[in-house]
Coordinates of C-alpha atoms in Angstrom, one line a residue:
Chain A
M190 CA 10.7 55.1 15.5
E191 CA 12.6 53.0 18.1
S192 CA 9.6 52.8 20.4
V193 CA 7.3 51.6 17.6
L194 CA 9.7 49.0 16.2
G195 CA 10.9 48.0 19.6
N196 CA 7.4 47.4 21.0
K197 CA 7.9 44.2 23.1
K198 CA 4.2 43.4 23.3
A199 CA 3.9 43.6 19.5
V200 CA 6.9 41.3 19.1
A201 CA 5.2 38.7 21.4
V202 CA 1.9 39.0 19.5
L203 CA 3.5 38.7 16.0
L204 CA 6.1 36.1 16.8
G205 CA 4.1 34.1 19.4
P206 CA 1.9 31.8 17.3
A207 CA 4.8 30.8 15.0
L208 CA 7.0 30.2 18.1
I209 CA 4.4 28.1 19.8
F210 CA 4.1 25.9 16.6
F211 CA 7.8 25.7 16.3
V212 CA 8.4 24.6 19.9
G213 CA 5.4 22.2 19.9
V214 CA 5.8 20.6 16.5
I215 CA 9.6 20.7 16.0
A216 CA 11.7 21.5 19.0
V217 CA 9.9 19.3 21.6
P218 CA 9.4 16.3 19.3
V219 CA 13.1 16.3 18.3
V220 CA 14.2 16.1 21.9
W221 CA 11.4 13.6 22.6
S222 CA 12.6 11.4 19.8
F223 CA 16.1 11.1 21.4
V224 CA 14.4 10.0 24.6
Y225 CA 12.3 7.4 22.6
S226 CA 15.3 5.8 21.2
L227 CA 16.3 4.6 24.7
Y228 CA 12.9 2.8 25.1
T229 CA 11.0 0.0 23.5
G230 CA 7.2 -0.2 23.1
N231 CA 4.5 2.2 21.9
V232 CA 2.0 4.6 23.1
I233 CA -0.8 2.0 23.7
R234 CA 1.3 -0.8 25.2
G235 CA 3.5 1.5 27.2
F236 CA 7.3 1.9 27.2
T237 CA 10.2 0.0 28.7
F238 CA 13.7 1.5 29.2
V239 CA 16.3 -0.4 27.3
G240 CA 19.3 2.0 27.2
M241 CA 21.4 1.6 24.2
A242 CA 19.8 -1.7 23.0
N243 CA 18.1 0.0 20.0
F244 CA 21.4 1.3 18.8
T245 CA 23.1 -2.1 19.1
R246 CA 20.2 -3.7 17.3
L247 CA 20.4 -1.1 14.5
W248 CA 24.1 -1.8 14.2
H249 CA 23.5 -5.6 13.7
D250 CA 20.2 -5.5 11.9
P251 CA 20.7 -6.9 8.3
E252 CA 17.4 -5.3 7.2
A253 CA 18.7 -1.9 8.5
H254 CA 21.9 -2.4 6.6
Q255 CA 20.0 -3.2 3.4
A256 CA 17.8 -0.1 3.8
F257 CA 20.9 2.0 4.6
W258 CA 22.8 0.9 1.5
F259 CA 19.7 1.2 -0.7
T260 CA 19.1 4.7 0.5
L261 CA 22.7 5.7 -0.3
K262 CA 22.7 4.0 -3.7
Y263 CA 19.4 5.6 -4.6
A264 CA 20.4 9.1 -3.4
L265 CA 23.7 8.9 -5.2
V266 CA 22.2 7.8 -8.6
V267 CA 19.3 10.2 -8.4
T268 CA 21.4 13.2 -7.4
V269 CA 23.9 12.5 -10.2
G270 CA 21.0 12.2 -12.7
Q271 CA 19.1 15.2 -11.4
I272 CA 22.2 17.5 -11.6
L273 CA 23.4 16.2 -15.0
L274 CA 19.9 16.3 -16.6
G275 CA 19.0 19.5 -14.9
Y276 CA 22.2 21.2 -16.0
A277 CA 21.9 20.0 -19.5
L278 CA 18.4 21.3 -19.7
A279 CA 19.5 24.6 -18.1
L280 CA 22.2 25.0 -20.7
L281 CA 19.7 24.2 -23.4
Y282 CA 17.3 26.9 -22.1
V283 CA 20.0 29.6 -21.8
F284 CA 22.3 29.0 -24.8
V285 CA 20.2 27.3 -27.4
L286 CA 16.6 28.3 -26.9
R287 CA 17.3 31.7 -25.2
R288 CA 14.3 33.9 -25.0
A289 CA 12.1 31.2 -26.7
S290 CA 12.6 28.8 -23.8
T291 CA 9.5 29.9 -21.7
L292 CA 7.1 27.4 -23.1
V293 CA 9.6 24.5 -22.9
R294 CA 10.5 25.5 -19.4
T295 CA 6.9 25.5 -18.4
M296 CA 6.2 22.1 -20.0
V297 CA 9.2 20.3 -18.5
F298 CA 8.2 21.7 -15.1
F299 CA 4.8 20.1 -15.4
P300 CA 5.6 16.8 -13.6
V301 CA 7.2 18.6 -10.6
V302 CA 3.8 19.8 -9.3
L303 CA 2.0 16.4 -9.8
P304 CA 1.2 14.3 -6.8
T305 CA 3.8 11.6 -6.4
V306 CA 1.2 8.9 -5.7
S307 CA -0.5 9.6 -9.0
V308 CA 2.8 9.6 -10.9
S309 CA 3.8 6.3 -9.2
L310 CA 0.6 4.7 -10.2
L311 CA 0.9 6.0 -13.7
F312 CA 4.4 4.6 -14.0
S313 CA 3.6 1.3 -12.6
R314 CA 0.9 0.9 -15.3
F315 CA 3.3 2.4 -17.9
F316 CA 5.8 -0.4 -17.2
Q317 CA 3.1 -3.0 -16.7
Y318 CA 3.8 -6.6 -17.6
A319 CA 0.6 -8.5 -16.6
P320 CA -2.2 -9.0 -17.3
T321 CA -1.4 -6.9 -20.4
D322 CA 1.8 -5.1 -21.5
G323 CA 2.0 -1.4 -20.9
P324 CA 3.5 1.0 -23.4
I325 CA 7.1 0.3 -22.4
N326 CA 6.8 -3.5 -22.8
S327 CA 4.9 -3.0 -26.1
F328 CA 7.7 -0.9 -27.3
L329 CA 10.3 -3.5 -26.3
K330 CA 8.4 -6.1 -28.3
V331 CA 8.2 -3.8 -31.3
I332 CA 11.9 -3.4 -31.4
G333 CA 12.3 -7.1 -31.0
A334 CA 13.4 -7.3 -27.4
Q335 CA 12.0 -9.5 -24.7
H336 CA 9.3 -7.9 -22.6
V337 CA 10.3 -7.5 -18.9
D338 CA 8.4 -7.9 -15.7
F339 CA 10.0 -4.8 -14.3
L340 CA 8.5 -4.6 -10.8
S341 CA 9.1 -8.3 -10.0
A342 CA 12.9 -8.0 -9.4
G343 CA 14.9 -5.6 -7.2
G344 CA 17.3 -4.5 -10.0
T345 CA 14.6 -3.6 -12.6
S346 CA 12.4 -2.0 -9.9
F347 CA 15.3 0.2 -9.0
I348 CA 15.6 1.3 -12.6
V349 CA 11.9 2.1 -12.9
L350 CA 12.1 4.1 -9.7
V351 CA 15.1 6.1 -10.8
V352 CA 13.6 6.8 -14.2
M353 CA 10.3 7.9 -12.7
D354 CA 11.9 10.2 -10.1
L355 CA 14.1 11.8 -12.7
W356 CA 11.1 12.3 -14.9
R357 CA 9.3 13.8 -11.9
T358 CA 12.0 16.2 -10.8
Q359 CA 14.2 17.2 -13.7
G360 CA 12.2 20.3 -14.5
F361 CA 12.7 21.6 -11.0
Y362 CA 16.5 21.3 -11.1
A363 CA 16.5 22.7 -14.6
V364 CA 14.8 25.9 -13.4
L365 CA 17.0 26.1 -10.3
L366 CA 20.2 25.8 -12.3
Y367 CA 18.7 28.1 -15.0
A368 CA 18.4 30.7 -12.3
G369 CA 22.1 30.5 -11.7
L370 CA 23.0 30.5 -15.3
V371 CA 21.1 33.6 -16.3
E372 CA 22.9 35.5 -13.6
I373 CA 26.3 35.1 -15.4
P374 CA 26.9 38.6 -16.8
D375 CA 26.8 38.8 -20.6
S376 CA 30.0 40.8 -20.6
V377 CA 31.9 37.8 -19.2
L378 CA 30.5 35.5 -21.8
D379 CA 31.2 38.0 -24.6
A380 CA 34.8 38.5 -23.4
A381 CA 35.3 34.7 -23.4
R382 CA 33.9 34.4 -26.9
V383 CA 36.2 37.2 -28.2
D384 CA 39.1 35.3 -26.7
G385 CA 38.0 32.4 -28.9
A386 CA 36.2 30.2 -26.4
G387 CA 33.1 28.7 -28.0
G388 CA 30.7 25.7 -27.5
W389 CA 32.1 23.1 -25.1
R390 CA 35.1 25.1 -24.1
L391 CA 33.0 28.0 -23.1
V392 CA 30.8 25.8 -21.0
R393 CA 33.7 24.0 -19.3
H394 CA 36.0 26.9 -18.6
V395 CA 33.6 29.8 -18.1
V396 CA 30.0 28.7 -17.5
V397 CA 30.6 25.8 -15.1
P398 CA 33.1 27.6 -12.8
M399 CA 30.8 30.6 -12.7
S400 CA 27.7 28.6 -11.8
L401 CA 29.5 26.5 -9.2
P402 CA 27.8 28.0 -6.1
V403 CA 24.3 27.2 -7.6
L404 CA 25.5 23.8 -8.6
F405 CA 26.6 23.0 -5.1
S406 CA 23.4 24.2 -3.5
A407 CA 21.5 22.1 -6.0
V408 CA 23.6 19.1 -5.1
I409 CA 22.9 19.6 -1.4
F410 CA 19.2 20.1 -2.0
S411 CA 19.0 17.1 -4.3
F412 CA 21.0 14.7 -2.1
N413 CA 19.0 15.8 1.0
S414 CA 15.6 15.2 -0.5
S415 CA 16.6 11.9 -2.2
L416 CA 17.9 10.6 1.2
K417 CA 14.3 11.1 2.5
V418 CA 12.6 9.3 -0.4
F419 CA 9.3 7.8 0.7
D420 CA 6.2 8.6 -1.4
S421 CA 7.5 7.3 -4.7
V422 CA 8.9 4.1 -3.3
L423 CA 5.8 3.3 -1.2
A424 CA 3.4 4.0 -4.1
L425 CA 5.5 2.3 -6.8
T426 CA 6.9 -0.9 -5.2
R427 CA 5.8 -0.9 -1.5
G428 CA 9.5 -1.4 -0.9
G429 CA 9.5 -4.7 -2.6
P430 CA 9.9 -7.3 -4.0
G431 CA 10.8 -8.5 -0.6
S432 CA 12.6 -5.5 0.9
D433 CA 14.8 -4.9 -2.1
T434 CA 13.7 -1.3 -2.6
T435 CA 13.1 -0.3 1.0
P436 CA 14.8 2.9 1.9
L437 CA 15.5 3.9 5.5
N438 CA 12.4 6.1 5.6
L439 CA 10.0 3.3 4.7
F440 CA 11.9 0.9 7.0
M441 CA 11.3 3.4 9.8
Y442 CA 7.7 3.8 8.9
K443 CA 7.1 0.0 8.8
T444 CA 8.9 -0.5 12.1
S445 CA 7.0 2.3 13.8
F446 CA 3.5 1.7 12.6
L447 CA 3.3 -1.8 11.4
S448 CA 5.4 -3.4 14.1
T449 CA 4.5 -0.5 16.4
D450 CA 8.0 -0.3 17.9
Y451 CA 8.4 3.4 18.5
G452 CA 11.7 3.1 20.2
Y453 CA 13.4 1.4 17.3
G454 CA 11.6 3.6 14.9
S455 CA 13.0 6.7 16.6
T456 CA 16.4 5.2 16.5
I457 CA 16.1 4.8 12.7
A458 CA 14.8 8.3 12.4
L459 CA 17.9 9.5 14.3
L460 CA 20.0 7.6 11.8
I461 CA 18.2 9.3 8.8
T462 CA 18.7 12.7 10.4
G463 CA 22.3 12.0 11.1
V464 CA 23.0 10.9 7.5
C465 CA 21.3 14.0 6.1
L466 CA 23.4 16.2 8.4
V467 CA 26.7 14.5 7.7
V468 CA 26.1 14.5 3.9
T469 CA 25.1 18.2 3.9
L470 CA 28.1 19.2 6.0
A471 CA 30.4 17.1 3.8
I472 CA 29.2 18.7 0.6
F473 CA 29.2 22.1 2.2
R474 CA 32.8 21.9 3.4
S475 CA 34.1 20.4 0.1
S476 CA 32.3 23.1 -1.9
R477 CA 33.8 25.9 0.2
R478 CA 37.3 24.5 -0.2
D479 CA 36.8 24.2 -3.9
L480 CA 35.5 27.7 -4.2
T481 CA 38.4 29.3 -2.4
K482 CA 40.8 27.3 -4.6
G483 CA 39.2 28.1 -7.9
Chain B
M91 CA 55.3 27.4 -53.8
T92 CA 56.1 30.3 -56.1
V93 CA 56.7 33.8 -55.0
D94 CA 54.7 36.3 -56.9
T95 CA 56.7 39.4 -57.4
V96 CA 54.7 40.9 -60.3
S97 CA 51.5 41.8 -58.8
P98 CA 51.7 44.9 -56.5
P99 CA 50.4 44.7 -53.0
V100 CA 46.7 45.6 -53.1
H101 CA 45.2 47.2 -50.1
T102 CA 42.2 45.2 -49.0
D103 CA 40.1 44.9 -45.9
P104 CA 41.9 43.0 -43.1
P105 CA 41.2 39.3 -43.3
R106 CA 38.1 38.2 -41.4
A107 CA 37.5 35.0 -39.6
P108 CA 36.6 32.4 -42.2
V109 CA 32.9 32.4 -42.7
P110 CA 31.4 29.4 -44.4
R111 CA 30.0 30.5 -47.8
G112 CA 26.3 30.5 -48.7
P113 CA 25.2 26.9 -48.9
D114 CA 27.7 25.6 -46.2
R115 CA 26.4 28.1 -43.8
A116 CA 22.8 27.3 -44.6
I117 CA 23.5 23.6 -44.0
A118 CA 25.2 24.3 -40.7
M119 CA 22.4 26.4 -39.5
F120 CA 19.8 23.9 -40.7
A121 CA 21.7 21.1 -38.9
G122 CA 21.9 23.2 -35.8
K123 CA 18.2 24.1 -35.9
G124 CA 17.2 20.6 -36.9
L125 CA 19.1 19.1 -33.9
T126 CA 17.6 21.6 -31.6
R127 CA 14.1 20.9 -32.9
L128 CA 14.6 17.2 -32.5
L129 CA 15.9 17.6 -29.0
I130 CA 12.9 19.7 -28.0
A131 CA 10.5 17.2 -29.7
V132 CA 12.0 14.3 -27.7
L133 CA 11.8 16.4 -24.5
L134 CA 8.1 17.2 -25.1
V135 CA 7.2 13.6 -26.0
V136 CA 9.0 12.3 -22.8
V137 CA 7.1 14.8 -20.7
C138 CA 3.7 14.8 -22.4
Y139 CA 3.2 11.3 -23.6
P140 CA 2.7 9.6 -20.2
L141 CA 0.1 12.4 -19.4
F142 CA -1.7 11.9 -22.6
W143 CA -1.6 8.1 -22.2
I144 CA -3.2 8.2 -18.8
L145 CA -6.0 10.5 -20.1
A146 CA -6.6 8.3 -23.1
T147 CA -6.6 5.1 -21.0
S148 CA -9.0 6.4 -18.4
F149 CA -11.8 6.2 -21.0
K150 CA -11.4 2.5 -21.7
D151 CA -13.8 -0.2 -20.4
Q152 CA -12.7 -3.2 -18.5
N153 CA -12.6 -5.5 -21.5
E154 CA -10.3 -3.2 -23.4
F155 CA -7.9 -3.3 -20.5
L156 CA -7.7 -7.1 -20.4
D157 CA -7.9 -7.9 -24.1
K158 CA -6.2 -5.1 -26.0
P159 CA -2.6 -3.8 -25.6
L160 CA -2.4 -1.0 -23.1
W161 CA -0.9 1.5 -25.5
K162 CA -3.9 1.4 -27.9
M163 CA -6.4 4.3 -28.0
P164 CA -9.8 3.6 -26.5
A165 CA -12.5 2.5 -29.1
T166 CA -15.2 4.5 -27.4
L167 CA -15.0 7.0 -24.6
H168 CA -16.3 5.6 -21.3
G169 CA -17.0 8.6 -19.1
S170 CA -18.5 6.4 -16.5
N171 CA -15.1 5.6 -15.1
Y172 CA -14.9 9.2 -13.8
V173 CA -18.3 9.0 -12.1
D174 CA -17.2 5.7 -10.5
A175 CA -13.9 7.0 -9.3
W176 CA -15.5 10.2 -7.9
T177 CA -18.3 8.4 -6.0
N178 CA -17.6 4.7 -5.4
G179 CA -13.8 5.4 -5.2
R180 CA -14.5 8.1 -2.7
L181 CA -12.3 10.6 -4.6
G182 CA -14.8 13.4 -4.1
H183 CA -15.0 12.7 -0.3
N184 CA -11.2 12.6 -0.1
A185 CA -10.8 15.8 -2.1
L186 CA -13.0 17.5 0.4
N187 CA -10.8 16.2 3.3
S188 CA -7.7 17.5 1.5
L189 CA -9.3 20.9 1.0
L190 CA -10.4 21.0 4.7
V191 CA -6.8 20.3 5.7
T192 CA -5.0 22.5 3.1
V193 CA -6.9 25.7 3.4
P194 CA -6.6 26.3 7.1
S195 CA -3.0 25.0 7.1
L196 CA -2.1 27.4 4.3
A197 CA -3.8 30.4 6.0
M198 CA -2.1 29.8 9.3
I199 CA 1.3 29.2 7.7
L200 CA 1.1 32.5 5.8
V201 CA -0.3 34.7 8.6
F202 CA 2.0 33.3 11.3
G203 CA 5.0 33.1 9.0
A204 CA 4.7 36.6 7.7
A205 CA 4.1 38.0 11.2
A206 CA 7.1 36.1 12.6
G207 CA 9.2 37.2 9.6
F208 CA 8.3 40.8 10.3
A209 CA 9.0 40.6 14.0
L210 CA 12.3 38.9 13.4
E211 CA 13.5 41.1 10.5
V212 CA 12.0 44.5 10.8
M213 CA 11.4 44.9 14.5
I214 CA 14.3 45.7 16.9
W215 CA 14.8 43.7 20.0
R216 CA 17.5 41.6 21.7
G217 CA 17.8 38.0 20.8
R218 CA 16.1 38.3 17.5
S219 CA 18.9 36.9 15.3
A220 CA 19.3 33.9 17.7
T221 CA 15.6 33.2 17.5
L222 CA 15.7 33.5 13.7
L223 CA 18.6 31.1 13.5
L224 CA 16.8 28.6 15.8
I225 CA 13.6 28.6 13.7
V226 CA 15.5 28.4 10.4
G227 CA 17.4 25.4 11.8
G228 CA 14.0 23.7 11.8
I229 CA 14.3 23.5 8.0
M230 CA 16.9 20.8 8.4
V231 CA 14.7 18.6 10.7
P232 CA 13.2 15.7 8.6
A233 CA 9.6 15.0 9.1
Q234 CA 10.3 11.4 10.2
I235 CA 11.9 12.4 13.4
I236 CA 8.9 14.4 14.7
L237 CA 6.2 11.9 13.7
L238 CA 6.3 9.5 16.6
P239 CA 6.4 12.0 19.5
L240 CA 3.6 13.9 17.7
F241 CA 1.6 10.8 17.4
T242 CA 1.8 10.3 21.1
I243 CA 0.9 14.0 21.8
Y244 CA -2.2 13.8 19.5
F245 CA -3.2 10.5 21.0
K246 CA -3.0 11.9 24.5
L247 CA -4.9 15.0 23.5
G248 CA -7.6 12.9 22.0
L249 CA -7.1 14.4 18.5
T250 CA -6.4 11.2 16.7
N251 CA -9.7 10.9 15.0
T252 CA -9.9 14.4 13.6
L253 CA -8.2 16.4 10.9
W254 CA -6.4 18.5 13.5
P255 CA -3.2 16.4 13.7
L256 CA -2.6 17.0 10.0
I257 CA -3.3 20.7 10.1
I258 CA -1.1 21.3 13.2
T259 CA 1.8 19.2 11.8
Y260 CA 1.7 20.9 8.4
V261 CA 1.7 24.3 10.0
G262 CA 4.6 23.5 12.3
H263 CA 6.6 21.7 9.6
G264 CA 6.0 24.4 7.0
L265 CA 6.7 27.4 9.2
P266 CA 10.6 27.3 9.4
L267 CA 11.0 27.7 5.6
T268 CA 8.2 30.3 5.5
V269 CA 9.7 32.4 8.3
F270 CA 13.1 32.2 6.6
L271 CA 11.7 33.3 3.2
M272 CA 9.5 36.0 4.6
A273 CA 12.4 37.5 6.6
T274 CA 14.4 37.5 3.4
Y275 CA 11.6 39.3 1.5
F276 CA 11.2 41.9 4.4
R277 CA 14.9 42.5 4.2
G278 CA 14.4 43.7 0.7
V279 CA 12.0 46.5 1.7
P280 CA 13.8 49.8 2.3
R281 CA 13.9 50.9 5.9
E282 CA 12.8 54.4 4.9
M283 CA 9.3 53.0 4.2
F284 CA 8.9 52.0 7.9
E285 CA 10.4 55.3 9.1
A286 CA 8.1 57.3 7.0
A287 CA 5.1 55.3 8.3
T288 CA 6.2 55.9 11.9
I289 CA 6.4 59.6 11.3
D290 CA 3.0 59.5 9.8
G291 CA 1.8 58.0 13.0
A292 CA 1.2 54.4 12.0
G293 CA 1.1 51.9 14.8
I294 CA 3.0 48.6 14.6
Y295 CA 0.1 46.4 13.5
R296 CA -1.0 48.9 10.9
M297 CA 2.5 49.1 9.6
F298 CA 2.7 45.3 9.4
W299 CA -0.7 44.9 7.7
S300 CA -1.0 48.0 5.5
I301 CA 2.6 48.6 4.5
A302 CA 4.9 45.6 5.0
V303 CA 2.6 42.8 3.8
P304 CA 1.6 44.6 0.5
M305 CA 5.3 45.3 -0.1
V306 CA 6.1 41.6 -0.1
R307 CA 3.0 40.4 -1.9
N308 CA 4.9 38.6 -4.6
G309 CA 7.0 36.8 -2.1
L310 CA 4.0 35.8 -0.1
F311 CA 2.4 34.4 -3.2
T312 CA 5.4 32.3 -4.0
V313 CA 5.5 30.9 -0.5
A314 CA 1.8 30.1 -0.7
L315 CA 2.3 28.1 -3.9
L316 CA 5.3 26.2 -2.5
M317 CA 3.4 25.4 0.6
F318 CA 0.2 24.5 -1.2
F319 CA 1.9 21.9 -3.4
S320 CA 3.8 20.4 -0.5
I321 CA 0.7 20.1 1.7
W322 CA -1.6 18.9 -1.1
N323 CA 0.8 16.3 -2.4
D324 CA 2.1 15.1 1.0
L325 CA 1.8 11.4 1.8
L326 CA 4.0 10.7 4.8
I327 CA 2.3 12.9 7.3
A328 CA -1.2 12.2 6.0
L329 CA -0.6 8.5 6.1
T330 CA 0.8 8.6 9.6
F331 CA -2.1 10.5 11.2
N332 CA -5.0 9.4 9.1
V333 CA -6.1 6.1 10.5
D334 CA -9.8 6.7 10.0
K335 CA -11.0 5.9 6.5
D336 CA -13.5 8.8 6.5
L337 CA -10.6 11.3 7.1
Q338 CA -8.4 10.2 4.2
T339 CA -6.9 12.8 2.0
V340 CA -6.6 12.4 -1.8
Q341 CA -3.1 11.0 -1.7
V342 CA -3.8 8.4 1.0
G343 CA -7.1 7.4 -0.7
L344 CA -5.3 7.0 -4.0
L345 CA -2.7 4.7 -2.5
N346 CA -5.4 2.5 -1.0
F347 CA -7.4 2.8 -4.2
S348 CA -4.8 0.8 -6.1
D349 CA -4.8 -1.9 -3.4
E350 CA -8.5 -2.6 -2.9
Y351 CA -10.0 -1.6 -6.0
G352 CA -7.6 -0.7 -8.8
S353 CA -6.2 -4.2 -9.4
L354 CA -9.7 -5.4 -10.3
Q355 CA -11.2 -2.2 -11.9
Y356 CA -8.7 -0.5 -14.1
G357 CA -11.1 2.2 -15.4
P358 CA -11.8 4.0 -12.2
L359 CA -8.2 3.8 -11.1
F360 CA -7.0 5.4 -14.3
A361 CA -9.8 8.0 -14.0
A362 CA -8.7 8.8 -10.5
I363 CA -5.1 9.2 -11.5
S364 CA -6.3 11.4 -14.4
I365 CA -8.4 13.6 -12.1
T366 CA -5.6 14.2 -9.6
V367 CA -3.0 14.8 -12.3
F368 CA -5.0 17.1 -14.5
S369 CA -6.6 19.1 -11.7
T370 CA -3.1 19.8 -10.4
L371 CA -1.9 20.7 -13.9
L372 CA -4.8 23.1 -14.3
V373 CA -3.8 24.9 -11.1
Y374 CA -0.2 25.0 -12.3
I375 CA -1.1 26.4 -15.7
F376 CA -2.9 29.3 -14.2
I377 CA -0.1 30.3 -11.9
N378 CA 3.0 29.0 -13.6
R379 CA 4.5 32.5 -14.3
Q380 CA 4.5 33.2 -10.6
V381 CA 6.1 29.8 -9.9
M382 CA 8.8 30.4 -12.4
R383 CA 9.5 34.0 -11.2
G384 CA 9.6 32.9 -7.6
L385 CA 11.9 30.1 -8.3
T386 CA 14.3 32.1 -10.4
A387 CA 14.3 35.1 -8.0
G388 CA 14.2 33.9 -4.4
S389 CA 15.3 30.3 -3.9
V390 CA 18.9 30.4 -4.8
K391 CA 20.1 33.6 -3.3
G392 CA 18.3 32.9 -0.1

C-alpha cells in the first residue's frame, strides 16, 4: 500500500507535466513581470533600466487615474447588480418555481456560455442609433421619448456596458446562489414558518443569514472578475469615446502592445493584481468577521 | 358589546388560522400565479428576444438594413449572408484555428490536471500539501500579468507565428483551477477503493487510469466544460499572441470583422454573430444538465 502510493518516480511522472506548465507559464512570468516593471522598452527594441520611474509615472498619469476609477466604478456597479439580480432569481427558482424551475434556469443561463465578442456586437447593434435605429431606440420612439446615440457618450456607453454584462452573467450568479439556497434544510424553513415567519420576513431573517457564506463567495468571485473586465469593453466601445470607458486591463493592453512599452504595461498589470488581491482580502476578512458575529 | 349568557358553551374544533373563503382564496392564488407568470414571461423575453432578433436580422439584405427600421422582420430570407460570412468573412477558417487550439489545450489540461490532482491528493509523499497550495495559488494570478513575459519567451523561442503560444498559455493558465477541482473530486473517493486495488496487485498507473479516473468521471466532465467555454470564448490571450491573420481564432476574427467589413456589410456581420451564438447554444443545450449539476455540486463547496 505505502510503497505503491508512495512511489516517488510515479509522483514525478504524474505531477511533472503540470508542474512544468505551472512554473513556465505562471511562476516564472509573475516574477519576470516584477522585473519588467523596473525597465522601459520592449522585446524588439531592448530594455533600459529605469528603477522606480514606471511607478512614479503611474502615480501621476491622469489616464491611469481615469482607468483606475472607471474599473472600480464598473466593478462596484456590476457586482451589486450581479448579486442582487442573481439572488432575486435564485429566490424565484427556490421559493416560487420550485421543482418547475429547471427550464427557466436553463434559459436564463443561455447567455453565460455565449462568446463575449458576439454578445457585444449584438448589443451594439441592439442599441444602434445610426444609420438606422436599433430595437431599443425604436422602442424609445414608440413610447414618445427621444432616441439616444448611446455609444457616443461616456455616461450612456457605461449604461449599455453594465446592462449587457448583467444580461450576460446574471444566469451564472443565479445558479451559484441557487446552489447555496437549496442547501438550506427544509426543517429550518418549516420551523420558521411555524413560528409565523413568511414571505419577506422569512427571507430577511432566515434565508439571507443562512446563505451568507455563498453570498460572500459570490461577491468575491463577481468583484474579482469584474475588476478584470476586458472582452466586453473592447468589443463594445473600444474603451471610447475617447478613453471614457477604458478599464485598467484595456489600458494595460494598449500601453503594452500599441505603444509597445512593456515596462509600463507590467507596472499596470501589477496594479491590477494588487487591486484584485486587496479587494479579495478585504471582502474575505469582513465576511469572516460578520460570520462570527452573526 | 353584549354578553350572551343564554347559549351554552358549545364544544367546537379549536379555531384555525383564518383561511380566506372560496372566491377570495381563488383570487389570491390567481394573482400570485399571474404575477409569477408575468415575471417569467418578462424574464424569457429579456433573455430570448435579443437572440431571436439577431437570427431574424441575419437574413436581411443590405437595403433592408439601411432603409427599414432594424426591429422589423426580414421581408425575404437571404441565406447568402451566411455563405458570405463563412467564406469571405473567414469565419470557417477561424473556426478551424479555434478548434486546432481548443482540442489539444483541453486534452492536455484534463490529462495533466487529473494526473497532478491524483499525485497531490491520493499519493503519499512529503511536501505535497505545500505543492498543492502553490499551484492553487495560481488561480489568483490574473492573465494580464503573465502576458508580457510570455510574449518575450515565445518570441525568443521563435513560436510567435504558430498556434503554440495559445495552446501553451491556455494549458498553463487553466491548470491551477483544474488541479484544485480534480484534487477535490479525488478526495471524495473512498480510500478503501485504492487499498483494495493495491491488494489486488494493481500498479500505480493502472490504479490511476482504471480506478481513480472512472470514479471522478462526472467531475472530469464538468471541468472539461468549464475549460472548453473559457478557451473557446477567450479574447485577451488570443488577441495578444495572434498577430498573424491566418492564425486568428473565431473571437479575434469576429472583433476585426466588425472593423473592416461589418460597418459596410451588415448581413455577413449579423450572420457571423448568429453562427457563433447559435453554435455555442447548440453545444450548451446538449450538455446543460451536466453544467447545472456541476455548478450546483462542486463550485461552491470547493
